[in-house]
Coordinates of C-alpha atoms and ligand atoms in Angstrom, one line a residue:
X1 CA -38.1 18.1 -76.4
X2 CA -36.9 20.5 -73.7
X3 CA -40.3 22.2 -73.1
X4 CA -41.8 18.8 -73.0
X5 CA -39.4 17.6 -70.3
X6 CA -40.1 20.8 -68.3
X7 CA -43.8 19.9 -68.0
X8 CA -43.1 16.5 -66.9
X9 CA -42.9 15.8 -63.1
X10 CA -39.9 14.2 -61.5
X11 CA -39.0 13.1 -58.1
X12 CA -37.3 15.9 -56.1
X13 CA -37.0 14.2 -52.6
X14 CA -37.3 10.6 -51.6
X15 CA -38.6 9.9 -48.1
X16 CA -38.8 6.6 -46.1
X17 CA -41.3 6.4 -43.3
X18 CA -40.5 6.2 -39.7
X19 CA -42.2 3.8 -37.2
X20 CA -44.7 5.5 -35.1
X21 CA -47.5 4.5 -32.6
X22 CA -50.8 6.3 -32.5
X23 CA -54.3 5.9 -31.0
X24 CA -54.2 3.3 -28.2
X25 CA -51.0 1.8 -29.6
X26 CA -51.6 1.1 -33.2
X27 CA -48.2 0.5 -35.1
X28 CA -47.8 2.8 -38.1
X29 CA -45.4 3.8 -40.8
X30 CA -45.5 7.6 -40.8
X31 CA -44.5 9.1 -44.2
X32 CA -45.6 12.7 -43.8
X33 CA -45.5 14.5 -40.5
X34 CA -41.9 13.3 -39.5
X35 CA -38.4 14.9 -39.5
X36 CA -37.7 13.9 -43.1
X37 CA -40.9 15.5 -44.3
X38 CA -42.9 17.9 -42.0
X39 CA -45.7 18.6 -44.4
X40 CA -46.4 19.0 -48.1
X41 CA -49.0 21.7 -48.2
X42 CA -52.0 21.0 -48.2
X43 CA -51.0 17.4 -46.8
X44 CA -50.3 17.3 -43.2
X45 CA -49.8 13.8 -42.5
X46 CA -49.7 10.3 -44.1
X47 CA -49.6 7.1 -42.3
X48 CA -49.4 3.5 -43.8
X49 CA -50.8 0.9 -41.3
X50 CA -50.1 -2.7 -42.4
X51 CA -49.9 -5.7 -40.2
X52 CA -51.2 -9.2 -40.0
X53 CA -50.4 -9.3 -36.1
X54 CA -53.5 -8.3 -34.2
X55 CA -51.5 -6.8 -31.4
X56 CA -50.2 -4.1 -33.7
X57 CA -53.7 -2.8 -34.6
X58 CA -56.4 -4.3 -32.3
X59 CA -56.5 -1.5 -29.8
X60 CA -57.5 0.9 -32.5
X61 CA -58.1 4.6 -32.2
X62 CA -60.8 5.1 -29.4
X63 CA -62.5 8.5 -29.0
X64 CA -60.4 11.5 -30.2
X65 CA -61.3 14.9 -31.6
X66 CA -60.3 16.6 -34.7
X67 CA -60.7 20.3 -35.8
X68 CA -59.6 22.3 -38.8
X69 CA -58.7 19.7 -41.4
X70 CA -59.8 16.5 -43.1
X71 CA -58.8 12.8 -42.5
X72 CA -59.0 10.5 -45.5
X73 CA -58.9 6.8 -44.8
X74 CA -58.3 4.2 -47.7
X75 CA -58.4 0.6 -46.8
X76 CA -56.4 -2.0 -48.8
X77 CA -57.3 -4.9 -46.5
X78 CA -59.3 -5.5 -43.4
X79 CA -62.3 -3.9 -41.7
X80 CA -62.6 -0.8 -39.6
X81 CA -65.6 0.5 -37.7
X82 CA -66.1 4.3 -37.6
X83 CA -68.3 6.0 -35.1
X84 CA -68.6 9.7 -33.9
X85 CA -70.3 11.8 -31.2
X86 CA -73.0 13.0 -33.7
X87 CA -74.4 9.5 -34.2
X88 CA -72.7 8.9 -37.5
X89 CA -71.2 5.4 -38.0
X90 CA -70.0 3.2 -40.8
X91 CA -67.9 0.3 -41.7
X92 CA -64.8 0.6 -43.8
X93 CA -63.7 -2.4 -45.8
X94 CA -61.0 -3.3 -48.5
X95 CA -61.4 -0.7 -51.3
X96 CA -63.5 1.7 -49.2
X97 CA -62.4 5.3 -48.9
X98 CA -63.7 7.7 -46.2
X99 CA -63.2 11.6 -46.6
X100 CA -64.0 13.1 -43.4
X101 CA -64.1 16.9 -43.2
X102 CA -63.7 17.6 -39.5
X103 CA -64.4 21.3 -39.9
X104 CA -65.2 22.9 -36.4
X105 CA -64.9 19.6 -34.6
X106 CA -65.9 16.0 -34.2
X107 CA -65.0 13.4 -31.6
X108 CA -64.7 9.9 -33.3
X109 CA -63.3 6.5 -32.9
X110 CA -61.7 4.3 -35.5
X111 CA -61.7 0.7 -34.3
X112 CA -60.6 -2.5 -36.1
X113 CA -63.6 -4.8 -36.9
X114 CA -61.6 -8.0 -37.0
X115 CA -59.7 -10.1 -34.5
X116 CA -57.0 -11.4 -36.9
X117 CA -55.8 -11.2 -40.4
X118 CA -54.3 -8.5 -42.4
X119 CA -55.1 -4.8 -41.7
X120 CA -53.7 -2.5 -44.4
X121 CA -54.5 1.0 -45.5
X122 CA -53.5 4.6 -45.5
X123 CA -54.7 7.8 -43.6
X124 CA -54.0 11.1 -45.0
X125 CA -54.6 14.4 -43.4
X126 CA -55.6 17.3 -45.7
X127 CA -55.7 20.8 -44.6
X128 CA -58.6 23.2 -44.8
X129 CA -58.4 26.8 -45.9
X130 CA -58.8 29.4 -43.1
X131 CA -62.2 30.2 -44.4
X132 CA -63.5 26.6 -44.0
X133 CA -61.9 25.4 -40.8
X134 CA -65.0 26.0 -38.7
X135 CA -67.6 24.6 -41.3
X136 CA -69.9 21.9 -40.2
X137 CA -68.4 18.4 -40.2
X138 CA -69.1 16.3 -43.4
X139 CA -68.5 12.7 -44.3
X140 CA -68.1 11.1 -47.7
X141 CA -68.1 7.4 -47.1
X142 CA -67.3 5.6 -50.5
X143 CA -68.0 1.8 -50.9
X144 CA -65.5 -0.1 -53.0
X145 CA -67.9 -0.5 -55.9
X146 CA -68.5 3.3 -56.1
X147 CA -64.8 3.9 -57.0
X148 CA -64.2 4.0 -60.7
X149 CA -61.8 1.3 -61.9
X150 CA -60.0 2.3 -65.2
X151 CA -57.8 0.2 -67.4
X152 CA -56.1 2.9 -69.6
X153 CA -53.7 0.1 -71.1
X154 CA -53.2 -3.6 -70.9
X155 CA -51.7 -4.3 -67.5
X156 CA -52.4 -0.9 -65.9
X157 CA -55.3 -0.7 -63.5
X158 CA -56.2 2.6 -61.9
X159 CA -58.7 3.2 -59.1
X160 CA -59.8 6.9 -59.0
X161 CA -60.8 8.0 -55.4
X162 CA -60.8 11.7 -56.0
X163 CA -60.2 14.1 -58.7
X164 CA -60.3 13.6 -62.5
X165 CA -58.5 11.5 -65.0
X166 CA -59.5 12.2 -68.6
X167 CA -63.3 12.4 -68.6
X168 CA -63.7 10.3 -65.4
X169 CA -64.5 11.9 -62.2
X170 CA -63.8 10.1 -58.8
X171 CA -66.5 9.9 -56.2
X172 CA -65.2 12.4 -53.6
X173 CA -66.5 15.9 -54.3
X174 CA -66.5 19.4 -53.1
X175 CA -63.0 19.4 -51.5
X176 CA -61.4 22.8 -51.1
X177 CA -57.9 21.7 -52.3
X178 CA -59.2 20.1 -55.6
X179 CA -57.3 16.8 -54.8
X180 CA -56.4 14.0 -57.0
X181 CA -56.1 10.5 -55.3
X182 CA -55.3 7.5 -57.4
X183 CA -54.4 4.0 -56.6
X184 CA -52.4 2.4 -59.5
X185 CA -51.4 -1.2 -60.2
X186 CA -48.9 -1.8 -63.0
X187 CA -48.2 -5.2 -64.3
X188 CA -44.4 -6.0 -65.1
X189 CA -43.1 -3.9 -68.0
X190 CA -46.2 -1.6 -68.2
X191 CA -46.3 2.2 -68.1
X192 CA -48.8 5.0 -67.4
X193 CA -48.8 8.7 -68.0
X194 CA -51.4 11.0 -66.7
X195 CA -52.2 14.8 -66.5
X196 CA -52.0 16.6 -63.3
X197 CA -53.0 20.2 -62.4
X198 CA -49.6 21.9 -63.0
X199 CA -49.2 23.8 -59.8
X200 CA -50.7 21.1 -57.3
X201 CA -48.2 19.6 -54.8
X202 CA -48.0 16.0 -55.4
X203 CA -46.3 12.8 -54.2
X204 CA -46.3 9.1 -55.0
X205 CA -45.9 6.3 -52.5
X206 CA -44.9 2.9 -53.7
X207 CA -46.4 0.2 -51.5
X208 CA -45.5 -2.8 -53.6
X209 CA -42.6 -3.5 -56.0
X210 CA -40.6 -1.0 -57.8
X211 CA -41.7 2.0 -59.8
X212 CA -39.7 4.3 -62.2
X213 CA -41.0 7.8 -61.9
X214 CA -40.2 10.3 -64.8
X215 CA -38.1 9.4 -67.8
X216 CA -34.7 10.0 -69.3
X217 CA -32.1 11.7 -67.2
X218 CA -34.7 12.6 -64.5
X219 CA -36.0 9.1 -64.0
X220 CA -36.0 7.9 -60.5
X221 CA -36.6 4.4 -59.1
X222 CA -38.6 4.1 -56.0
X223 CA -39.1 0.8 -54.1
X224 CA -41.7 -0.5 -51.6
X225 CA -41.9 1.9 -48.6
X226 CA -40.5 4.9 -50.5
X227 CA -42.4 8.3 -51.1
X228 CA -41.3 10.5 -53.8
X229 CA -42.2 14.3 -53.5
X230 CA -42.8 15.5 -57.1
X231 CA -41.8 18.7 -58.9
X232 CA -44.5 20.7 -60.4
X233 CA -45.6 20.0 -63.9
X234 CA -48.5 18.9 -66.1
X235 CA -47.8 15.3 -66.6
X236 CA -46.5 12.3 -64.6
X237 CA -45.0 9.2 -66.1
X238 CA -44.6 6.0 -64.2
X239 CA -43.4 2.5 -65.2
X240 CA -42.9 -0.9 -63.6
X241 CA -39.9 -3.1 -64.3
X242 CA -39.8 -6.9 -64.0
X243 CA -42.5 -7.3 -61.2
X244 CA -45.9 -6.0 -60.5
X245 CA -46.0 -2.6 -58.7
X246 CA -48.6 -0.7 -56.7
X247 CA -48.5 2.9 -55.7
X248 CA -50.8 5.8 -54.7
X249 CA -50.6 9.3 -56.5
X250 CA -51.9 12.1 -54.5
X251 CA -52.0 15.8 -55.5
X252 CA -53.7 18.9 -54.1
X253 CA -53.7 22.7 -54.5
X254 CA -51.4 24.3 -51.8
X255 CA -53.1 26.7 -49.4
X256 CA -50.0 28.8 -48.6
X257 CA -51.5 29.9 -45.2
X258 CA -49.9 29.8 -41.8
X259 CA -50.3 26.4 -40.1
X260 CA -50.5 26.0 -36.3
X261 CA -50.9 22.3 -35.2
X262 CA -51.2 20.6 -31.9
X263 CA -52.0 16.9 -32.1
X264 CA -55.5 16.5 -33.6
X265 CA -56.1 20.3 -34.1
X266 CA -54.8 22.2 -37.2
X267 CA -55.5 25.8 -37.3
X268 CA -53.8 29.1 -38.6
X269 CA -52.7 30.7 -35.3
X270 CA -51.7 29.6 -31.8
X271 CA -54.7 31.4 -30.3
X272 CA -57.0 29.3 -32.5
X273 CA -55.2 26.2 -31.0
X274 CA -55.8 27.3 -27.5
X275 CA -59.4 28.0 -28.4
X276 CA -59.8 24.4 -29.9
X277 CA -58.4 22.7 -26.8
X278 CA -60.7 24.9 -24.6
X279 CA -63.8 24.1 -26.6
X280 CA -62.9 20.4 -26.5
X281 CA -62.2 20.3 -22.9
X282 CA -65.4 22.2 -22.1
X283 CA -67.6 19.7 -24.1
X284 CA -68.3 22.1 -27.0
X285 CA -67.4 19.7 -29.9
X286 CA -71.0 18.9 -30.6
Ligands
LIG1 FE1 -59.3 10.3 -36.3

């Protein structure tokens, strides 16, 4: 019993987001990269954008650079147009995920493709190991119908964006930090337990309802808007109470490398940040 409990993950820290504004004035709820949670190696930032007021999102994210990490956009509602300085473009819609490996650098824009209605989703920043920071940029644009939808139990629905659950592999591949990214829906009174790589850092974020994470004495209830940083362990147990609940579960292999960050550049040393700014300003992000 004790050995079993030791392998099960529990919430070690609960974090609430703080209001933030980014791009040309998009209103965000910043969960990672804020005073309460600076980062969770390899995760550098997590924003939730959710509004049905066009004024909160319509200005979007006009042209801006990235170097040295990956941005992952997962849409729950609404439409976003993505374009970059290398001629890539695409449309993100509800259920889409875009895993963008910025590598040595891109300049892109992320603009709403709607004038009203609900816009809801997440952007996660995932660090790259030192050896990969200057690789060529790469996109994985995943349409909603390419995301496996599992129903491991009655009333439990799981969308697997990245990583492996049982024998099923998510559509995002070849990521250095071997991430797991799952979107879970639990009907009232249901529960789910899943296996996770034991040493990955992981968090859950509840975006609807209430979720009980863990079990027994270490169980912790998280409500809408709360992020739980998880202990290490092989298994995660979550349960809904009397109402439907929705959450994301994200896990990744920590890099344990020095982090030097400045805005949209995330490198290992201050000198590399200086070089990134110089390259960008002199037009070398091509
Ligand atoms: Fe961006």
